[in-house]
GROMACS .gro file of C-alpha atoms in nm:
model
  304
    1MET     CA    1   1.651   1.755   0.000
    2SER     CA    2   1.787   1.441  -0.159
    3ILE     CA    3   1.670   1.136  -0.345
    4THR     CA    4   1.884   0.827  -0.307
    5ASN     CA    5   1.880   0.494  -0.488
    6GLN     CA    6   1.691   0.635  -0.783
    7SER     CA    7   1.658   0.441  -1.106
    8SER     CA    8   1.848   0.586  -1.400
    9GLU     CA    9   1.552   0.516  -1.629
   10PRO     CA   10   1.319   0.816  -1.669
   11SER     CA   11   0.952   0.771  -1.592
   12ASN     CA   12   0.698   0.829  -1.869
   13ALA     CA   13   0.414   0.893  -1.627
   14ASN     CA   14   0.264   1.234  -1.567
   15THR     CA   15   0.348   1.263  -1.200
   16SER     CA   16   0.173   1.598  -1.179
   17ASN     CA   17  -0.144   1.387  -1.146
   18PHE     CA   18   0.000   1.215  -0.838
   19SER     CA   19  -0.196   1.423  -0.591
   20HIS     CA   20  -0.215   1.269  -0.247
   21ILE     CA   21  -0.520   1.349  -0.038
   22PRO     CA   22  -0.405   1.224   0.303
   23VAL     CA   23  -0.655   0.975   0.443
   24LEU     CA   24  -0.731   1.027   0.815
   25GLY     CA   25  -0.485   1.318   0.815
   26LYS     CA   26  -0.614   1.489   1.131
   27GLU     CA   27  -0.622   1.160   1.317
   28ILE     CA   28  -0.264   1.080   1.212
   29ILE     CA   29  -0.134   1.416   1.337
   30THR     CA   30  -0.321   1.387   1.666
   31GLY     CA   31  -0.217   1.026   1.718
   32LEU     CA   32   0.151   1.088   1.648
   33ASN     CA   33   0.154   1.392   1.876
   34ILE     CA   34   0.393   1.578   1.645
   35LYS     CA   35   0.658   1.771   1.834
   36GLU     CA   36   0.905   2.045   1.753
   37ASN     CA   37   1.235   1.919   1.604
   38GLY     CA   38   1.086   1.572   1.574
   39HIS     CA   39   1.211   1.321   1.318
   40TYR     CA   40   0.945   1.113   1.142
   41LEU     CA   41   0.955   0.824   0.896
   42ASP     CA   42   0.693   0.808   0.621
   43THR     CA   43   0.733   0.460   0.478
   44THR     CA   44   0.481   0.518   0.196
   45VAL     CA   45   0.527   0.882   0.103
   46GLY     CA   46   0.317   0.864  -0.215
   47GLY     CA   47   0.244   1.220  -0.324
   48GLY     CA   48   0.357   1.354   0.014
   49GLY     CA   49   0.019   1.432   0.170
   50HIS     CA   50   0.083   1.291   0.517
   51SER     CA   51   0.442   1.415   0.518
   52ARG     CA   52   0.324   1.769   0.445
   53LEU     CA   53   0.085   1.757   0.742
   54ILE     CA   54   0.369   1.646   0.970
   55LEU     CA   55   0.606   1.913   0.840
   56GLU     CA   56   0.342   2.181   0.896
   57ALA     CA   57   0.232   2.054   1.239
   58ALA     CA   58   0.534   2.176   1.437
   59PRO     CA   59   0.849   2.384   1.377
   60ASP     CA   60   1.160   2.216   1.240
   61THR     CA   61   1.013   1.869   1.201
   62ARG     CA   62   1.206   1.644   0.966
   63ILE     CA   63   1.089   1.361   0.741
   64THR     CA   64   1.262   1.056   0.602
   65ALA     CA   65   1.036   0.972   0.310
   66VAL     CA   66   1.043   0.620   0.167
   67ASP     CA   67   0.867   0.479  -0.137
   68GLN     CA   68   0.946   0.205  -0.387
   69ASP     CA   69   0.763   0.381  -0.670
   70GLU     CA   70   0.973   0.625  -0.870
   71ASP     CA   71   0.667   0.822  -0.982
   72ALA     CA   72   0.568   0.873  -0.618
   73LEU     CA   73   0.909   1.006  -0.522
   74ILE     CA   74   0.923   1.246  -0.815
   75ALA     CA   75   0.578   1.380  -0.727
   76ALA     CA   76   0.655   1.405  -0.356
   77LYS     CA   77   0.982   1.584  -0.427
   78ASN     CA   78   0.787   1.846  -0.622
   79ASN     CA   79   0.505   1.869  -0.368
   80LEU     CA   80   0.740   1.909  -0.071
   81ALA     CA   81   1.010   2.119  -0.238
   82GLU     CA   82   0.942   2.420  -0.013
   83PHE     CA   83   1.066   2.226   0.291
   84GLY     CA   84   1.417   2.190   0.150
   85ASN     CA   85   1.660   1.975   0.346
   86ARG     CA   86   1.399   1.894   0.611
   87VAL     CA   87   1.304   1.604   0.380
   88ASN     CA   88   1.522   1.313   0.275
   89PHE     CA   89   1.387   1.078   0.008
   90ILE     CA   90   1.487   0.714  -0.027
   91ARG     CA   91   1.365   0.483  -0.300
   92THR     CA   92   1.312   0.136  -0.157
   93ASN     CA   93   1.043  -0.104  -0.042
   94PHE     CA   94   0.983  -0.035   0.327
   95ALA     CA   95   1.054  -0.400   0.400
   96GLU     CA   96   1.407  -0.350   0.266
   97TYR     CA   97   1.471  -0.019   0.442
   98ASN     CA   98   1.758  -0.024   0.690
   99PHE     CA   99   1.579   0.097   1.004
  100PRO     CA  100   1.820   0.287   1.234
  101ALA     CA  101   1.772   0.203   1.602
  102ASN     CA  102   1.605   0.457   1.831
  103ASN     CA  103   1.588   0.723   1.563
  104PHE     CA  104   1.230   0.829   1.494
  105ASP     CA  105   0.966   1.007   1.700
  106GLY     CA  106   0.700   0.860   1.476
  107ILE     CA  107   0.653   0.617   1.187
  108ILE     CA  108   0.360   0.604   0.946
  109ALA     CA  109   0.249   0.373   0.666
  110ASP     CA  110  -0.048   0.429   0.435
  111LEU     CA  111  -0.090   0.086   0.280
  112GLY     CA  112  -0.249  -0.030  -0.040
  113VAL     CA  113  -0.273   0.119  -0.387
  114SER     CA  114  -0.317   0.490  -0.453
  115SER     CA  115  -0.575   0.658  -0.672
  116TYR     CA  116  -0.288   0.753  -0.903
  117HIS     CA  117  -0.207   0.389  -0.967
  118LEU     CA  118  -0.570   0.297  -1.029
  119ASP     CA  119  -0.630   0.596  -1.256
  120ASN     CA  120  -0.307   0.567  -1.456
  121PRO     CA  121  -0.373   0.311  -1.733
  122GLU     CA  122  -0.007   0.244  -1.810
  123ARG     CA  123   0.049   0.095  -1.464
  124GLY     CA  124  -0.198  -0.189  -1.525
  125PHE     CA  125  -0.363  -0.193  -1.182
  126SER     CA  126  -0.723  -0.143  -1.292
  127PHE     CA  127  -0.955  -0.322  -1.534
  128ARG     CA  128  -1.136   0.007  -1.602
  129TYR     CA  129  -0.876   0.080  -1.869
  130GLU     CA  130  -0.713  -0.142  -2.129
  131ALA     CA  131  -0.348  -0.174  -2.031
  132ASP     CA  132  -0.064  -0.421  -2.011
  133LEU     CA  133  -0.085  -0.660  -1.717
  134ASP     CA  134   0.176  -0.497  -1.496
  135MET     CA  135   0.080  -0.400  -1.136
  136ARG     CA  136   0.440  -0.351  -1.021
  137MET     CA  137   0.482  -0.078  -0.759
  138ASP     CA  138   0.856  -0.094  -0.822
  139ARG     CA  139   0.908  -0.126  -1.196
  140ARG     CA  140   1.267  -0.240  -1.144
  141GLN     CA  141   1.141  -0.582  -1.036
  142SER     CA  142   1.092  -0.853  -1.298
  143LEU     CA  143   0.776  -1.018  -1.163
  144SER     CA  144   0.462  -0.868  -1.315
  145ALA     CA  145   0.093  -0.959  -1.327
  146ALA     CA  146   0.141  -1.095  -1.679
  147GLU     CA  147   0.411  -1.336  -1.560
  148ILE     CA  148   0.184  -1.475  -1.288
  149ILE     CA  149  -0.130  -1.500  -1.501
  150ASN     CA  150   0.036  -1.657  -1.802
  151HIS     CA  151   0.290  -1.888  -1.639
  152TRP     CA  152   0.186  -1.989  -1.287
  153ASP     CA  153  -0.015  -2.309  -1.257
  154GLU     CA  154  -0.386  -2.334  -1.183
  155VAL     CA  155  -0.349  -2.422  -0.816
  156GLU     CA  156  -0.115  -2.129  -0.754
  157LEU     CA  157  -0.357  -1.889  -0.923
  158ALA     CA  158  -0.652  -2.020  -0.725
  159ASN     CA  159  -0.457  -1.981  -0.402
  160ILE     CA  160  -0.370  -1.620  -0.486
  161PHE     CA  161  -0.732  -1.529  -0.557
  162TYR     CA  162  -0.860  -1.706  -0.246
  163LYS     CA  163  -0.590  -1.611   0.004
  164TYR     CA  164  -0.519  -1.254  -0.104
  165GLY     CA  165  -0.846  -1.160  -0.274
  166GLU     CA  166  -1.081  -1.358  -0.049
  167GLU     CA  167  -1.248  -1.477  -0.369
  168ARG     CA  168  -1.475  -1.775  -0.302
  169LEU     CA  169  -1.492  -1.870  -0.672
  170SER     CA  170  -1.114  -1.879  -0.702
  171ARG     CA  171  -1.093  -2.227  -0.851
  172ARG     CA  172  -1.343  -2.155  -1.128
  173ILE     CA  173  -1.165  -1.834  -1.214
  174ALA     CA  174  -0.821  -1.996  -1.216
  175ARG     CA  175  -0.945  -2.278  -1.440
  176ARG     CA  176  -1.091  -2.033  -1.690
  177ILE     CA  177  -0.769  -1.832  -1.700
  178VAL     CA  178  -0.550  -2.137  -1.762
  179GLU     CA  179  -0.784  -2.260  -2.037
  180ASN     CA  180  -0.780  -1.926  -2.220
  181ARG     CA  181  -0.435  -1.782  -2.167
  182PRO     CA  182  -0.219  -1.605  -2.268
  183PHE     CA  183  -0.366  -1.270  -2.165
  184ASN     CA  184  -0.201  -0.944  -2.262
  185THR     CA  185  -0.425  -0.677  -2.114
  186THR     CA  186  -0.621  -0.597  -1.800
  187THR     CA  187  -0.953  -0.586  -1.987
  188GLN     CA  188  -0.897  -0.927  -2.147
  189LEU     CA  189  -0.834  -1.078  -1.805
  190ALA     CA  190  -1.133  -0.904  -1.646
  191GLU     CA  191  -1.362  -1.028  -1.922
  192ALA     CA  192  -1.242  -1.386  -1.879
  193ILE     CA  193  -1.306  -1.365  -1.505
  194SER     CA  194  -1.655  -1.225  -1.566
  195TYR     CA  195  -1.750  -1.515  -1.791
  196SER     CA  196  -1.620  -1.772  -1.544
  197VAL     CA  197  -1.874  -1.685  -1.273
  198PRO     CA  198  -2.254  -1.724  -1.255
  199LYS     CA  199  -2.471  -1.444  -1.392
  200ASN     CA  200  -2.601  -1.340  -1.050
  201TYR     CA  201  -2.239  -1.301  -0.935
  202ARG     CA  202  -2.147  -1.124  -1.256
  203TYR     CA  203  -2.393  -0.843  -1.197
  204GLY     CA  204  -2.345  -0.804  -0.822
  205ARG     CA  205  -2.247  -0.501  -0.617
  206ILE     CA  206  -1.885  -0.507  -0.733
  207HIS     CA  207  -1.726  -0.617  -1.060
  208PRO     CA  208  -1.651  -0.991  -1.048
  209ALA     CA  209  -1.283  -0.926  -1.123
  210THR     CA  210  -1.234  -0.694  -0.824
  211ARG     CA  211  -1.123  -0.953  -0.570
  212ALA     CA  212  -0.907  -1.145  -0.816
  213PHE     CA  213  -0.730  -0.824  -0.920
  214GLN     CA  214  -0.668  -0.739  -0.555
  215GLY     CA  215  -0.518  -1.081  -0.494
  216LEU     CA  216  -0.302  -1.054  -0.805
  217ARG     CA  217  -0.172  -0.710  -0.705
  218ILE     CA  218  -0.085  -0.830  -0.355
  219ALA     CA  219   0.102  -1.128  -0.500
  220VAL     CA  220   0.295  -0.919  -0.754
  221ASN     CA  221   0.418  -0.679  -0.486
  222ASN     CA  222   0.447  -0.932  -0.200
  223GLU     CA  223   0.247  -0.686   0.006
  224LEU     CA  224   0.151  -0.891   0.310
  225LYS     CA  225   0.499  -1.032   0.366
  226SER     CA  226   0.645  -0.684   0.329
  227LEU     CA  227   0.399  -0.556   0.588
  228GLU     CA  228   0.499  -0.829   0.832
  229ILE     CA  229   0.865  -0.736   0.791
  230LEU     CA  230   0.786  -0.367   0.843
  231LEU     CA  231   0.599  -0.440   1.164
  232GLU     CA  232   0.883  -0.658   1.288
  233LYS     CA  233   1.155  -0.397   1.225
  234ALA     CA  234   0.985  -0.063   1.282
  235PRO     CA  235   0.941  -0.074   1.664
  236PHE     CA  236   1.319  -0.090   1.709
  237ALA     CA  237   1.354   0.237   1.516
  238LEU     CA  238   1.130   0.436   1.752
  239VAL     CA  239   1.257   0.642   2.041
  240GLU     CA  240   1.092   0.564   2.373
  241GLY     CA  241   0.744   0.714   2.360
  242GLY     CA  242   0.753   0.729   1.980
  243LYS     CA  243   0.438   0.635   1.791
  244ILE     CA  244   0.371   0.409   1.494
  245ALA     CA  245   0.055   0.461   1.288
  246ILE     CA  246  -0.061   0.224   1.015
  247ILE     CA  247  -0.353   0.282   0.777
  248SER     CA  248  -0.487  -0.034   0.612
  249PHE     CA  249  -0.763  -0.078   0.355
  250HIS     CA  250  -0.871  -0.440   0.377
  251SER     CA  251  -0.912  -0.702   0.645
  252LEU     CA  252  -0.598  -0.898   0.555
  253GLU     CA  253  -0.375  -0.598   0.627
  254ASP     CA  254  -0.569  -0.483   0.932
  255ARG     CA  255  -0.554  -0.828   1.090
  256ILE     CA  256  -0.175  -0.838   1.055
  257VAL     CA  257  -0.138  -0.489   1.205
  258LYS     CA  258  -0.376  -0.562   1.492
  259HIS     CA  259  -0.201  -0.881   1.602
  260SER     CA  260   0.149  -0.744   1.547
  261PHE     CA  261   0.081  -0.445   1.771
  262LYS     CA  262  -0.088  -0.662   2.034
  263ASP     CA  263   0.189  -0.923   2.042
  264SER     CA  264   0.484  -0.683   2.043
  265GLU     CA  265   0.677  -0.648   2.369
  266LEU     CA  266   0.802  -0.309   2.249
  267LEU     CA  267   0.464  -0.148   2.188
  268LYS     CA  268   0.158  -0.039   2.380
  269VAL     CA  269  -0.161  -0.035   2.174
  270LEU     CA  270  -0.329   0.307   2.177
  271THR     CA  271  -0.628   0.212   1.960
  272LYS     CA  272  -0.830  -0.079   2.095
  273LYS     CA  273  -1.052  -0.042   1.790
  274PRO     CA  274  -0.931   0.102   1.460
  275ILE     CA  275  -1.000   0.468   1.388
  276THR     CA  276  -1.218   0.514   1.079
  277ALA     CA  277  -1.310   0.814   0.865
  278GLN     CA  278  -1.602   1.039   0.952
  279GLU     CA  279  -1.880   1.106   0.702
  280GLU     CA  280  -1.742   1.452   0.623
  281GLU     CA  281  -1.411   1.304   0.505
  282ILE     CA  282  -1.579   1.019   0.320
  283SER     CA  283  -1.793   1.266   0.124
  284THR     CA  284  -1.483   1.448  -0.004
  285ASN     CA  285  -1.251   1.148  -0.029
  286PRO     CA  286  -1.443   0.822  -0.092
  287ARG     CA  287  -1.120   0.619  -0.067
  288SER     CA  288  -1.123   0.687   0.306
  289ARG     CA  289  -1.438   0.480   0.356
  290SER     CA  290  -1.247   0.153   0.397
  291ALA     CA  291  -0.947   0.301   0.583
  292LYS     CA  292  -0.860   0.172   0.929
  293LEU     CA  293  -0.597   0.344   1.142
  294ARG     CA  294  -0.419   0.171   1.430
  295ILE     CA  295  -0.162   0.343   1.651
  296ALA     CA  296   0.084   0.207   1.906
  297GLU     CA  297   0.353   0.359   2.127
  298SER     CA  298   0.706   0.247   2.201
  299VAL     CA  299   0.716   0.169   2.573
  300ILE     CA  300   1.077   0.063   2.634
  301SER     CA  301   1.417   0.163   2.510
  302ASN     CA  302   1.513  -0.040   2.203
  303GLU     CA  303   1.889  -0.008   2.245
  304LYS     CA  304   2.077  -0.336   2.251
   0.00000   0.00000   0.00000
């Protein structure tokens, strides 16, 4: 087992808390049709939950495990240690991964933010805890949530909240932020957002900062553009008959996956409608409620 391209800076996070309950695990294994001696690419290894299922599904399966988050790779290395050199870890954003042609029997991506990130205050993803405005999946990058909130102009902020967070009050929120910045913590920002919206909106079903925080996180990590690049490159890395499975958690991601699969000349869509979690899984893993799984199959040789 190896980890390549690792940062020399040690992580301060307790990665033992980086447990990864694999969302739609049974459906992933069935959809990929895991085979003996197969080689699979997990582009978002996280804590290693999906990779473990693949490694256990058939003899001598191998995993190339990719993640841009150092904490994730450290946790996955520990969680998958028993599989030895059947696992190769690479630290990179999946959009920057050098996909080898015709190499994988299956590719998976579990998109979005993990429970670890939301529950770990030091990462700055959630307004439930007071923390620095960070939100970087890859802490080697310079752009953080604080940089965007405190230095980008009002129009840019409004566009982020509207486009990526689907926040209809984006302009009001952006105006309030610009008038009251700088902001140093997640809770300061969430409070400012709360007081920029009407009372009936403030006490609705979800916290009024939820959509704005989603939009900010997507912007910090360039998530949608990275997904588009992944979907453009990944089909070429599949062997003929290989499967690609993508789990998304909001409509922006799912729409990109749906149309990319449909429009690709290299893929045949296997899921006309996305696969969603059953009540039994939702009861034990509430995060699965919003998960949507789409699967496609490589239908022609990708050799050039």
